[in-house]
XYZ file of C-alpha atoms in Angstrom:
299
model
C 2.837 28.786 5.580
C -0.825 29.701 5.132
C -3.142 26.927 3.954
C -6.318 27.758 2.058
C -8.415 24.629 1.375
C -10.886 25.124 -1.459
C -13.346 22.667 -3.024
C -13.066 21.170 -6.482
C -16.150 22.371 -8.427
C -17.970 19.043 -8.585
C -21.071 17.712 -6.826
C -20.389 16.433 -3.309
C -20.206 12.745 -2.446
C -21.976 11.068 0.419
C -18.687 9.733 1.792
C -15.622 10.394 -0.336
C -12.636 8.116 0.273
C -9.402 6.718 -1.156
C -8.220 9.615 -3.334
C -5.108 9.003 -5.418
C -3.272 10.984 -8.058
C -2.742 9.145 -11.356
C 0.538 10.553 -12.728
C 0.056 9.179 -16.252
C -3.446 10.625 -16.634
C -2.832 13.772 -14.535
C -6.181 13.030 -12.882
C -7.526 12.449 -9.410
C -9.551 9.315 -8.600
C -11.664 8.717 -5.491
C -14.548 6.558 -4.244
C -17.948 7.364 -2.779
C -18.608 4.341 -0.572
C -22.366 4.620 0.221
C -22.919 6.301 -3.141
C -21.452 3.165 -4.774
C -19.477 5.223 -7.254
C -15.952 5.765 -8.533
C -14.988 9.286 -9.605
C -12.240 10.743 -11.785
C -11.507 14.437 -12.261
C -8.997 16.552 -14.135
C -8.494 19.503 -11.762
C -6.991 21.680 -14.501
C -9.494 21.159 -17.309
C -12.280 20.609 -14.737
C -13.608 17.470 -16.415
C -15.328 14.771 -14.407
C -16.303 11.126 -14.988
C -17.993 8.608 -12.719
C -18.935 4.930 -12.674
C -21.743 3.354 -10.632
C -21.716 -0.111 -9.087
C -24.040 -2.535 -7.316
C -21.554 -2.923 -4.458
C -19.715 -0.346 -2.347
C -16.231 0.568 -3.632
C -14.105 1.176 -0.545
C -10.760 2.011 -2.141
C -9.081 2.274 -5.510
C -5.515 2.238 -6.837
C -3.824 2.273 -10.259
C -2.586 -0.948 -11.876
C 0.702 -1.252 -13.723
C -0.196 -1.684 -17.379
C -3.557 0.064 -17.131
C -6.831 0.064 -15.251
C -7.518 0.097 -11.544
C -7.829 -2.277 -8.627
C -11.008 -1.841 -6.568
C -11.664 -3.311 -3.135
C -15.430 -3.654 -2.745
C -17.804 -5.378 -0.371
C -18.069 -8.283 -2.836
C -14.321 -8.780 -3.232
C -11.178 -7.471 -4.855
C -11.522 -6.558 -8.531
C -9.627 -5.281 -11.533
C -11.585 -2.517 -13.247
C -11.234 -1.081 -16.740
C -12.574 2.507 -16.810
C -12.668 2.500 -20.617
C -15.060 -0.451 -20.877
C -16.585 -0.418 -17.394
C -15.765 -4.114 -16.996
C -14.812 -5.711 -13.660
C -12.743 -8.892 -13.316
C -12.609 -10.512 -9.893
C -9.184 -11.045 -8.354
C -10.366 -12.525 -5.039
C -13.656 -13.140 -3.216
C -14.178 -11.366 0.110
C -12.237 -13.096 2.929
C -15.015 -12.230 5.414
C -18.784 -12.366 5.841
C -20.068 -9.490 3.650
C -23.233 -9.304 5.744
C -21.261 -7.758 8.627
C -17.970 -6.623 7.107
C -16.624 -4.902 4.028
C -13.282 -3.805 2.689
C -12.230 -0.297 3.726
C -8.966 1.612 3.307
C -6.317 0.156 0.984
C -3.274 0.925 -1.182
C -0.491 -0.776 -3.101
C 3.019 -0.837 -1.671
C 6.196 -0.028 -3.607
C 6.480 -3.675 -4.701
C 2.974 -3.620 -6.177
C 1.325 -5.767 -3.512
C -2.228 -4.739 -2.579
C -2.918 -4.062 1.110
C -6.500 -3.507 2.235
C -8.194 -3.596 5.615
C -11.744 -4.302 6.634
C -14.450 -2.619 8.678
C -16.555 -4.628 11.143
C -19.860 -2.840 10.743
C -21.519 -3.702 14.088
C -18.442 -2.081 15.725
C -19.072 -4.223 18.790
C -15.716 -6.028 18.793
C -12.304 -5.871 17.102
C -13.113 -8.399 14.372
C -11.610 -6.535 11.405
C -8.211 -7.277 9.855
C -5.562 -6.217 7.368
C -5.094 -8.316 4.226
C -2.451 -8.458 1.515
C -3.057 -9.657 -2.041
C -0.053 -10.783 -4.071
C 0.511 -13.322 -6.867
C -3.140 -14.326 -6.898
C -3.400 -15.043 -3.171
C -4.928 -13.046 -0.336
C -3.442 -13.379 3.150
C -4.359 -11.970 6.565
C -1.415 -9.909 7.831
C -2.749 -8.359 11.072
C -5.876 -8.528 13.237
C -7.462 -7.121 16.371
C -9.086 -3.884 15.239
C -12.601 -2.670 14.420
C -12.185 -0.097 11.619
C -9.071 -0.483 9.479
C -7.756 2.813 8.136
C -4.742 5.053 7.676
C -2.532 2.824 5.495
C 0.719 4.494 4.448
C 4.431 3.709 4.285
C 7.537 5.596 5.310
C 9.690 6.848 2.397
C 12.107 3.911 2.797
C 9.220 1.418 2.919
C 10.373 -0.069 6.219
C 7.503 1.243 8.337
C 3.815 0.625 7.727
C 1.263 2.917 9.375
C -2.152 1.445 10.144
C -4.959 2.842 12.262
C -8.072 1.678 14.056
C -10.471 4.591 13.722
C -12.855 3.144 16.308
C -10.064 2.926 18.910
C -8.664 6.382 17.966
C -5.263 4.725 17.580
C -2.540 4.782 14.900
C -0.037 1.920 14.856
C 3.391 1.624 13.286
C 4.756 -1.750 12.188
C 8.121 -2.844 10.831
C 8.039 -4.223 7.284
C 10.473 -6.924 6.147
C 12.153 -5.762 2.923
C 12.217 -9.277 1.452
C 8.821 -10.839 2.098
C 6.722 -7.899 3.344
C 5.971 -9.546 6.699
C 5.031 -7.310 9.641
C 6.574 -7.232 13.111
C 6.917 -4.966 16.157
C 3.469 -3.447 16.131
C 3.408 -0.449 18.467
C 1.282 2.619 19.147
C 2.364 5.534 16.969
C -0.239 7.961 18.324
C -3.242 7.489 20.606
C -5.983 10.140 20.590
C -8.583 10.698 23.353
C -11.756 8.697 22.859
C -15.005 10.457 22.130
C -17.358 10.535 25.087
C -21.148 10.387 24.941
C -22.844 13.649 23.901
C -19.486 15.404 23.595
C -19.518 18.836 21.978
C -17.732 18.309 18.673
C -16.007 21.658 19.032
C -14.287 20.153 22.082
C -13.495 16.857 20.337
C -10.289 16.389 18.384
C -11.621 13.727 16.051
C -10.486 10.198 15.259
C -7.859 9.083 12.715
C -9.159 8.186 9.265
C -7.195 8.019 5.984
C -3.636 9.260 5.661
C -0.658 9.980 3.408
C 3.088 10.409 3.958
C 5.170 13.284 2.584
C 8.773 13.309 1.325
C 10.075 14.179 4.800
C 8.423 11.070 6.233
C 5.672 12.972 8.025
C 2.239 11.362 8.295
C -0.766 13.495 7.312
C -3.983 12.125 8.826
C -7.599 13.221 8.389
C -9.312 13.568 11.761
C -12.936 12.523 11.208
C -15.312 14.838 13.111
C -12.255 16.832 14.178
C -12.495 19.330 11.290
C -8.752 19.170 10.630
C -5.697 17.449 9.242
C -2.762 16.624 11.482
C 0.841 16.266 10.358
C 2.764 13.858 12.581
C 6.540 13.558 12.579
C 8.190 10.126 12.125
C 8.428 10.039 15.919
C 4.654 10.491 16.266
C 4.650 14.084 17.531
C 1.999 16.494 16.224
C 3.918 18.917 14.030
C 1.048 20.843 12.458
C -2.726 21.167 12.610
C -4.568 22.437 9.539
C -8.155 23.539 10.176
C -10.678 22.600 7.486
C -14.064 24.055 6.497
C -15.809 20.668 6.948
C -16.446 18.581 10.041
C -15.536 15.192 8.547
C -12.410 14.920 6.388
C -11.741 11.316 5.406
C -8.391 11.050 3.595
C -5.638 13.210 2.066
C -3.411 12.422 -0.916
C -0.649 14.321 -2.676
C -1.015 15.177 -6.344
C -0.309 17.559 -9.168
C 2.869 17.549 -11.287
C 5.039 18.475 -8.299
C 3.074 16.421 -5.717
C 2.571 19.606 -3.686
C -1.204 19.798 -3.996
C -2.969 18.061 -1.138
C -6.395 16.689 -2.051
C -8.767 15.789 0.798
C -11.948 13.749 0.491
C -14.748 14.541 2.946
C -18.122 13.212 4.085
C -21.701 14.385 4.467
C -23.369 10.976 4.904
C -25.780 10.964 7.880
C -24.482 14.310 9.135
C -26.926 16.676 10.918
C -28.776 19.124 8.693
C -27.623 22.093 10.767
C -23.991 21.046 10.331
C -24.378 20.700 6.549
C -25.993 24.138 6.390
C -22.981 25.643 8.193
C -20.476 23.580 6.194
C -21.833 23.292 2.634
C -18.537 21.897 1.277
C -19.074 18.678 3.237
C -18.719 15.773 0.799
C -16.603 17.795 -1.635
C -12.966 17.138 -2.478
C -10.842 19.936 -1.054
C -7.476 21.015 -2.425
C -4.661 23.146 -1.043
C -1.001 23.785 -1.753
C 1.631 22.567 0.702
C 5.329 23.286 1.109
C 6.605 19.667 1.262
C 5.724 17.289 -1.612
C 4.252 13.868 -1.101
C 5.417 10.448 -2.230
C 4.502 9.153 -5.695
C 1.467 6.892 -6.075
C 2.294 3.176 -5.997
C 0.911 0.990 -8.794
C -0.506 -2.459 -8.084
C 1.078 -5.350 -9.962
C -1.486 -7.976 -10.988
C-alpha cells in the first residue's frame, strides 16, 4: 500500500507530542512541549483551538465524563477546555528542576501511566509512574527518557521505551492489579555515534501506537520514518516521512484508519528546516489496518 503523509493546514509546533483522537468530539488533540500549549483540531472542518500554559504540557488524554488529564512539569492535572481551568491531581514525584513528565496515556481500566525525562541525560534517573484512585506510584525505573507507551490489544503487554538508550521494552501486565513483570528488550536500535551523518542514522524510538493486529508503530526521531514492528519485535514496514523528527503517531478518524503523526522543529538546523518545511506540523496519512480506540482516564 502506498502511504502519502500530508500536513494538517495549521501552524507548526516547536515540538508536537502526545496526539490522541477524541471519538466523542471527532477532534485531534496534541501538545507542544516547549511551546507550552495544548492544541485541538477538527481535520474535516479545519477548525483549530489552542490553550497556553505557564508550564510545559508533556502529554494529554481524555477523561471519562469530560475534560482532559494533562501531565506537566508541575504535576498531573485535570483540565477543562471549556473554562480553561486546571485542577491538580498530584504534585510532581520528582525534582522539576532536572526532570519533567514526558510520554503518557491511560490504560483500558482508566489508570494514568506517565513516564519522566531526566533532562541532564547523564544517568538513567527517569521512571514510569501510574496514577490511580488518587495515588501516584512508581512502576518501573532505570531509564533516561521515558517514551513509547502502548498496550497490546489484549492489554497483557505494555510497551515502554528509553529514547536515550535506543531501546524498546515489553513488560507483562497483571490483569488484576496492573503490576509489571518480565521486562525484556523488544527491539534495540544502533546508538547514534558522534558526528554521524543523519542520512546514515536510523533514528531513536520516540512515541508509539498499536494497531488492531497488535503491531507497534513507532516514530523514529531523527530517522525520518515510522516503523511498524510485529508483536514479535520484527520490523514489518518502514514508512519514510518528509520531516527529520517525527515524535508520535496515533490512530484516528471514524474508522481509526487515519494515522496522525506529530513532529518537531525545536532546535533543528536552519538548513534542515529549509529542506523540510513541514517540520513541526501534524502529518496525516491513511493506513490499511485500523488502530485501537483511545482509552479514557477515570478520575
